[in-house]
Amino acid sequence: MIACAILIFMFSQQPVHMSRELSIDVTAAIIKLIRLWDPDYTYTVSDLHKLVRKCAHVMLYFVFGMLLLHALSIRKAPTPRLMLLTGLACLAYAITDEWHQLYVPGRGAQWQDVIIDTAGAILGILLYKLVHLLFRGRGKRD
């Protein structure tokens, strides 16, 4: 969980030109993979770049939300109270992450990213709870 938080911070610390270059490279690699299966695929990097960037937000906070809930519920089941606490902590981290970007060259804060980050975290929290419900007591059946 700490490593994920550090990774999020490191991505936010990148100046705009480095961040854009990385996401363009990732988008190009995704398009290249898609074209292996569909040579007639017509979307370009500029068509998908913003979507890939927003998906990265969702994915990072999805993992962060799952890991944070796991850390908070190691000795007990992930209760609705712990899930809410985890969601609020992820929201707070998303807000501070955007605030941090105000001080990075060429970057800025976007409330839309806070919403996207929090949505990703909530999805991770819900998946963690679902997996816990599906597998609880499984080790007790012998």
JSON list of C-alpha atoms in Angstrom, two decimals:
[
{"chain": "A", "resi": 1, "resn": "MET", "atom": "CA", "xyz": [0.00, 0.00, 0.00]},
{"chain": "A", "resi": 2, "resn": "ILE", "atom": "CA", "xyz": [2.84, 2.36, 0.85]},
{"chain": "A", "resi": 3, "resn": "ALA", "atom": "CA", "xyz": [4.63, 1.45, -2.39]},
{"chain": "A", "resi": 4, "resn": "CYS", "atom": "CA", "xyz": [1.44, 2.23, -4.34]},
{"chain": "A", "resi": 5, "resn": "ALA", "atom": "CA", "xyz": [1.11, 5.62, -2.60]},
{"chain": "A", "resi": 6, "resn": "ILE", "atom": "CA", "xyz": [4.75, 6.37, -3.43]},
{"chain": "A", "resi": 7, "resn": "LEU", "atom": "CA", "xyz": [4.19, 5.35, -7.07]},
{"chain": "A", "resi": 8, "resn": "ILE", "atom": "CA", "xyz": [1.19, 7.70, -7.31]},
{"chain": "A", "resi": 9, "resn": "PHE", "atom": "CA", "xyz": [3.29, 10.49, -5.80]},
{"chain": "A", "resi": 10, "resn": "MET", "atom": "CA", "xyz": [6.15, 9.81, -8.23]},
{"chain": "A", "resi": 11, "resn": "PHE", "atom": "CA", "xyz": [3.83, 9.97, -11.25]},
{"chain": "A", "resi": 12, "resn": "SER", "atom": "CA", "xyz": [2.39, 13.24, -9.92]},
{"chain": "A", "resi": 13, "resn": "GLN", "atom": "CA", "xyz": [5.88, 14.62, -9.41]},
{"chain": "A", "resi": 14, "resn": "GLN", "atom": "CA", "xyz": [6.74, 14.30, -13.12]},
{"chain": "A", "resi": 15, "resn": "PRO", "atom": "CA", "xyz": [6.80, 17.58, -15.04]},
{"chain": "A", "resi": 16, "resn": "VAL", "atom": "CA", "xyz": [4.14, 17.80, -17.73]},
{"chain": "A", "resi": 17, "resn": "HIS", "atom": "CA", "xyz": [6.48, 16.94, -20.63]},
{"chain": "A", "resi": 18, "resn": "MET", "atom": "CA", "xyz": [7.67, 13.72, -18.92]},
{"chain": "A", "resi": 19, "resn": "SER", "atom": "CA", "xyz": [4.15, 12.69, -17.94]},
{"chain": "A", "resi": 20, "resn": "ARG", "atom": "CA", "xyz": [2.81, 13.32, -21.44]},
{"chain": "A", "resi": 21, "resn": "GLU", "atom": "CA", "xyz": [5.70, 11.42, -23.06]},
{"chain": "A", "resi": 22, "resn": "LEU", "atom": "CA", "xyz": [5.16, 8.40, -20.82]},
{"chain": "A", "resi": 23, "resn": "SER", "atom": "CA", "xyz": [1.42, 8.27, -21.46]},
{"chain": "A", "resi": 24, "resn": "ILE", "atom": "CA", "xyz": [1.91, 8.72, -25.21]},
{"chain": "A", "resi": 25, "resn": "ASP", "atom": "CA", "xyz": [4.38, 5.81, -25.20]},
{"chain": "A", "resi": 26, "resn": "VAL", "atom": "CA", "xyz": [1.90, 3.64, -23.27]},
{"chain": "A", "resi": 27, "resn": "THR", "atom": "CA", "xyz": [-0.93, 4.60, -25.63]},
{"chain": "A", "resi": 28, "resn": "ALA", "atom": "CA", "xyz": [1.23, 3.78, -28.68]},
{"chain": "A", "resi": 29, "resn": "ALA", "atom": "CA", "xyz": [2.10, 0.38, -27.18]},
{"chain": "A", "resi": 30, "resn": "ILE", "atom": "CA", "xyz": [-1.59, -0.37, -26.54]},
{"chain": "A", "resi": 31, "resn": "ILE", "atom": "CA", "xyz": [-2.48, 0.54, -30.12]},
{"chain": "A", "resi": 32, "resn": "LYS", "atom": "CA", "xyz": [0.37, -1.63, -31.40]},
{"chain": "A", "resi": 33, "resn": "LEU", "atom": "CA", "xyz": [-0.98, -4.60, -29.40]},
{"chain": "A", "resi": 34, "resn": "ILE", "atom": "CA", "xyz": [-4.52, -4.02, -30.65]},
{"chain": "A", "resi": 35, "resn": "ARG", "atom": "CA", "xyz": [-3.28, -3.93, -34.24]},
{"chain": "A", "resi": 36, "resn": "LEU", "atom": "CA", "xyz": [-1.74, -7.39, -33.78]},
{"chain": "A", "resi": 37, "resn": "TRP", "atom": "CA", "xyz": [-5.29, -8.72, -33.48]},
{"chain": "A", "resi": 38, "resn": "ASP", "atom": "CA", "xyz": [-6.98, -6.20, -35.73]},
{"chain": "A", "resi": 39, "resn": "PRO", "atom": "CA", "xyz": [-4.70, -4.80, -38.47]},
{"chain": "A", "resi": 40, "resn": "ASP", "atom": "CA", "xyz": [-7.54, -2.53, -39.64]},
{"chain": "A", "resi": 41, "resn": "TYR", "atom": "CA", "xyz": [-7.78, -0.75, -36.28]},
{"chain": "A", "resi": 42, "resn": "THR", "atom": "CA", "xyz": [-7.98, 2.96, -37.11]},
{"chain": "A", "resi": 43, "resn": "TYR", "atom": "CA", "xyz": [-7.73, 4.83, -33.82]},
{"chain": "A", "resi": 44, "resn": "THR", "atom": "CA", "xyz": [-4.54, 6.84, -33.30]},
{"chain": "A", "resi": 45, "resn": "VAL", "atom": "CA", "xyz": [-2.54, 7.89, -30.26]},
{"chain": "A", "resi": 46, "resn": "SER", "atom": "CA", "xyz": [-4.23, 11.29, -30.26]},
{"chain": "A", "resi": 47, "resn": "ASP", "atom": "CA", "xyz": [-7.64, 9.58, -30.31]},
{"chain": "A", "resi": 48, "resn": "LEU", "atom": "CA", "xyz": [-6.92, 7.47, -27.22]},
{"chain": "A", "resi": 49, "resn": "HIS", "atom": "CA", "xyz": [-4.34, 9.43, -25.25]},
{"chain": "A", "resi": 50, "resn": "LYS", "atom": "CA", "xyz": [-6.75, 11.11, -22.83]},
{"chain": "A", "resi": 51, "resn": "LEU", "atom": "CA", "xyz": [-8.65, 7.86, -22.24]},
{"chain": "A", "resi": 52, "resn": "VAL", "atom": "CA", "xyz": [-5.44, 6.01, -21.43]},
{"chain": "A", "resi": 53, "resn": "ARG", "atom": "CA", "xyz": [-4.41, 8.75, -18.97]},
{"chain": "A", "resi": 54, "resn": "LYS", "atom": "CA", "xyz": [-7.76, 8.57, -17.17]},
{"chain": "A", "resi": 55, "resn": "CYS", "atom": "CA", "xyz": [-7.66, 4.76, -17.12]},
{"chain": "A", "resi": 56, "resn": "ALA", "atom": "CA", "xyz": [-4.24, 5.00, -15.45]},
{"chain": "A", "resi": 57, "resn": "HIS", "atom": "CA", "xyz": [-5.84, 7.09, -12.69]},
{"chain": "A", "resi": 58, "resn": "VAL", "atom": "CA", "xyz": [-8.57, 4.50, -12.20]},
{"chain": "A", "resi": 59, "resn": "MET", "atom": "CA", "xyz": [-6.13, 1.58, -12.17]},
{"chain": "A", "resi": 60, "resn": "LEU", "atom": "CA", "xyz": [-3.67, 3.14, -9.72]},
{"chain": "A", "resi": 61, "resn": "TYR", "atom": "CA", "xyz": [-6.37, 4.09, -7.24]},
{"chain": "A", "resi": 62, "resn": "PHE", "atom": "CA", "xyz": [-8.16, 0.76, -7.76]},
{"chain": "A", "resi": 63, "resn": "VAL", "atom": "CA", "xyz": [-5.03, -1.00, -6.52]},
{"chain": "A", "resi": 64, "resn": "PHE", "atom": "CA", "xyz": [-4.47, 1.63, -3.81]},
{"chain": "A", "resi": 65, "resn": "GLY", "atom": "CA", "xyz": [-8.03, 1.21, -2.49]},
{"chain": "A", "resi": 66, "resn": "MET", "atom": "CA", "xyz": [-7.72, -2.59, -2.39]},
{"chain": "A", "resi": 67, "resn": "LEU", "atom": "CA", "xyz": [-4.34, -2.50, -0.66]},
{"chain": "A", "resi": 68, "resn": "LEU", "atom": "CA", "xyz": [-5.41, 0.11, 1.87]},
{"chain": "A", "resi": 69, "resn": "LEU", "atom": "CA", "xyz": [-8.56, -1.86, 2.78]},
{"chain": "A", "resi": 70, "resn": "HIS", "atom": "CA", "xyz": [-6.45, -4.99, 3.10]},
{"chain": "A", "resi": 71, "resn": "ALA", "atom": "CA", "xyz": [-4.02, -3.18, 5.39]},
{"chain": "A", "resi": 72, "resn": "LEU", "atom": "CA", "xyz": [-6.88, -1.91, 7.57]},
{"chain": "A", "resi": 73, "resn": "SER", "atom": "CA", "xyz": [-8.66, -5.26, 7.75]},
{"chain": "A", "resi": 74, "resn": "ILE", "atom": "CA", "xyz": [-5.79, -7.73, 8.22]},
{"chain": "A", "resi": 75, "resn": "ARG", "atom": "CA", "xyz": [-7.07, -8.94, 11.58]},
{"chain": "A", "resi": 76, "resn": "LYS", "atom": "CA", "xyz": [-10.80, -8.58, 10.89]},
{"chain": "A", "resi": 77, "resn": "ALA", "atom": "CA", "xyz": [-13.35, -8.65, 8.11]},
{"chain": "A", "resi": 78, "resn": "PRO", "atom": "CA", "xyz": [-13.65, -5.56, 5.91]},
{"chain": "A", "resi": 79, "resn": "THR", "atom": "CA", "xyz": [-16.70, -4.00, 7.56]},
{"chain": "A", "resi": 80, "resn": "PRO", "atom": "CA", "xyz": [-18.78, -1.23, 5.97]},
{"chain": "A", "resi": 81, "resn": "ARG", "atom": "CA", "xyz": [-17.17, 1.17, 8.45]},
{"chain": "A", "resi": 82, "resn": "LEU", "atom": "CA", "xyz": [-13.66, 0.15, 7.33]},
{"chain": "A", "resi": 83, "resn": "MET", "atom": "CA", "xyz": [-14.73, 0.38, 3.70]},
{"chain": "A", "resi": 84, "resn": "LEU", "atom": "CA", "xyz": [-16.02, 3.92, 4.28]},
{"chain": "A", "resi": 85, "resn": "LEU", "atom": "CA", "xyz": [-12.84, 4.89, 6.13]},
{"chain": "A", "resi": 86, "resn": "THR", "atom": "CA", "xyz": [-10.76, 3.47, 3.27]},
{"chain": "A", "resi": 87, "resn": "GLY", "atom": "CA", "xyz": [-12.82, 5.38, 0.69]},
{"chain": "A", "resi": 88, "resn": "LEU", "atom": "CA", "xyz": [-12.43, 8.62, 2.62]},
{"chain": "A", "resi": 89, "resn": "ALA", "atom": "CA", "xyz": [-8.68, 8.06, 2.99]},
{"chain": "A", "resi": 90, "resn": "CYS", "atom": "CA", "xyz": [-8.39, 7.46, -0.76]},
{"chain": "A", "resi": 91, "resn": "LEU", "atom": "CA", "xyz": [-10.42, 10.62, -1.43]},
{"chain": "A", "resi": 92, "resn": "ALA", "atom": "CA", "xyz": [-8.12, 12.58, 0.87]},
{"chain": "A", "resi": 93, "resn": "TYR", "atom": "CA", "xyz": [-5.05, 11.18, -0.87]},
{"chain": "A", "resi": 94, "resn": "ALA", "atom": "CA", "xyz": [-6.52, 12.04, -4.29]},
{"chain": "A", "resi": 95, "resn": "ILE", "atom": "CA", "xyz": [-7.17, 15.61, -3.14]},
{"chain": "A", "resi": 96, "resn": "THR", "atom": "CA", "xyz": [-3.65, 16.02, -1.76]},
{"chain": "A", "resi": 97, "resn": "ASP", "atom": "CA", "xyz": [-2.25, 14.44, -4.93]},
{"chain": "A", "resi": 98, "resn": "GLU", "atom": "CA", "xyz": [-3.97, 17.05, -7.09]},
{"chain": "A", "resi": 99, "resn": "TRP", "atom": "CA", "xyz": [-2.91, 19.83, -4.71]},
{"chain": "A", "resi": 100, "resn": "HIS", "atom": "CA", "xyz": [0.68, 18.56, -4.94]},
{"chain": "A", "resi": 101, "resn": "GLN", "atom": "CA", "xyz": [0.51, 18.87, -8.74]},
{"chain": "A", "resi": 102, "resn": "LEU", "atom": "CA", "xyz": [-0.06, 22.62, -8.41]},
{"chain": "A", "resi": 103, "resn": "TYR", "atom": "CA", "xyz": [3.64, 22.84, -7.51]},
{"chain": "A", "resi": 104, "resn": "VAL", "atom": "CA", "xyz": [4.94, 20.67, -10.38]},
{"chain": "A", "resi": 105, "resn": "PRO", "atom": "CA", "xyz": [6.09, 22.49, -13.55]},
{"chain": "A", "resi": 106, "resn": "GLY", "atom": "CA", "xyz": [3.35, 22.54, -16.17]},
{"chain": "A", "resi": 107, "resn": "ARG", "atom": "CA", "xyz": [0.90, 20.52, -14.04]},
{"chain": "A", "resi": 108, "resn": "GLY", "atom": "CA", "xyz": [-2.29, 21.60, -12.38]},
{"chain": "A", "resi": 109, "resn": "ALA", "atom": "CA", "xyz": [-5.06, 20.33, -10.15]},
{"chain": "A", "resi": 110, "resn": "GLN", "atom": "CA", "xyz": [-8.25, 18.95, -11.69]},
{"chain": "A", "resi": 111, "resn": "TRP", "atom": "CA", "xyz": [-11.30, 18.10, -9.62]},
{"chain": "A", "resi": 112, "resn": "GLN", "atom": "CA", "xyz": [-12.31, 15.62, -12.33]},
{"chain": "A", "resi": 113, "resn": "ASP", "atom": "CA", "xyz": [-9.19, 13.59, -11.54]},
{"chain": "A", "resi": 114, "resn": "VAL", "atom": "CA", "xyz": [-10.16, 13.49, -7.86]},
{"chain": "A", "resi": 115, "resn": "ILE", "atom": "CA", "xyz": [-13.52, 12.01, -8.87]},
{"chain": "A", "resi": 116, "resn": "ILE", "atom": "CA", "xyz": [-11.89, 9.51, -11.25]},
{"chain": "A", "resi": 117, "resn": "ASP", "atom": "CA", "xyz": [-9.30, 8.52, -8.62]},
{"chain": "A", "resi": 118, "resn": "THR", "atom": "CA", "xyz": [-11.96, 8.06, -5.96]},
{"chain": "A", "resi": 119, "resn": "ALA", "atom": "CA", "xyz": [-14.14, 6.03, -8.32]},
{"chain": "A", "resi": 120, "resn": "GLY", "atom": "CA", "xyz": [-11.19, 3.72, -9.00]},
{"chain": "A", "resi": 121, "resn": "ALA", "atom": "CA", "xyz": [-10.56, 3.35, -5.26]},
{"chain": "A", "resi": 122, "resn": "ILE", "atom": "CA", "xyz": [-14.24, 2.56, -4.62]},
{"chain": "A", "resi": 123, "resn": "LEU", "atom": "CA", "xyz": [-14.17, -0.12, -7.31]},
{"chain": "A", "resi": 124, "resn": "GLY", "atom": "CA", "xyz": [-11.07, -1.64, -5.68]},
{"chain": "A", "resi": 125, "resn": "ILE", "atom": "CA", "xyz": [-12.69, -1.53, -2.25]},
{"chain": "A", "resi": 126, "resn": "LEU", "atom": "CA", "xyz": [-15.85, -3.20, -3.54]},
{"chain": "A", "resi": 127, "resn": "LEU", "atom": "CA", "xyz": [-13.90, -5.91, -5.35]},
{"chain": "A", "resi": 128, "resn": "TYR", "atom": "CA", "xyz": [-11.87, -6.60, -2.21]},
{"chain": "A", "resi": 129, "resn": "LYS", "atom": "CA", "xyz": [-15.09, -6.97, -0.20]},
{"chain": "A", "resi": 130, "resn": "LEU", "atom": "CA", "xyz": [-16.61, -9.24, -2.86]},
{"chain": "A", "resi": 131, "resn": "VAL", "atom": "CA", "xyz": [-13.55, -11.50, -2.91]},
{"chain": "A", "resi": 132, "resn": "HIS", "atom": "CA", "xyz": [-13.59, -11.59, 0.88]},
{"chain": "A", "resi": 133, "resn": "LEU", "atom": "CA", "xyz": [-17.28, -12.62, 0.86]},
{"chain": "A", "resi": 134, "resn": "LEU", "atom": "CA", "xyz": [-16.67, -15.30, -1.77]},
{"chain": "A", "resi": 135, "resn": "PHE", "atom": "CA", "xyz": [-13.67, -16.84, -0.04]},
{"chain": "A", "resi": 136, "resn": "ARG", "atom": "CA", "xyz": [-14.38, -16.33, 3.66]},
{"chain": "A", "resi": 137, "resn": "GLY", "atom": "CA", "xyz": [-14.51, -19.55, 5.55]},
{"chain": "A", "resi": 138, "resn": "ARG", "atom": "CA", "xyz": [-13.07, -21.45, 2.59]},
{"chain": "A", "resi": 139, "resn": "GLY", "atom": "CA", "xyz": [-10.03, -22.47, 4.60]},
{"chain": "A", "resi": 140, "resn": "LYS", "atom": "CA", "xyz": [-12.27, -23.74, 7.41]},
{"chain": "A", "resi": 141, "resn": "ARG", "atom": "CA", "xyz": [-13.94, -26.39, 5.22]},
{"chain": "A", "resi": 142, "resn": "ASP", "atom": "CA", "xyz": [-11.97, -29.61, 5.42]}
]
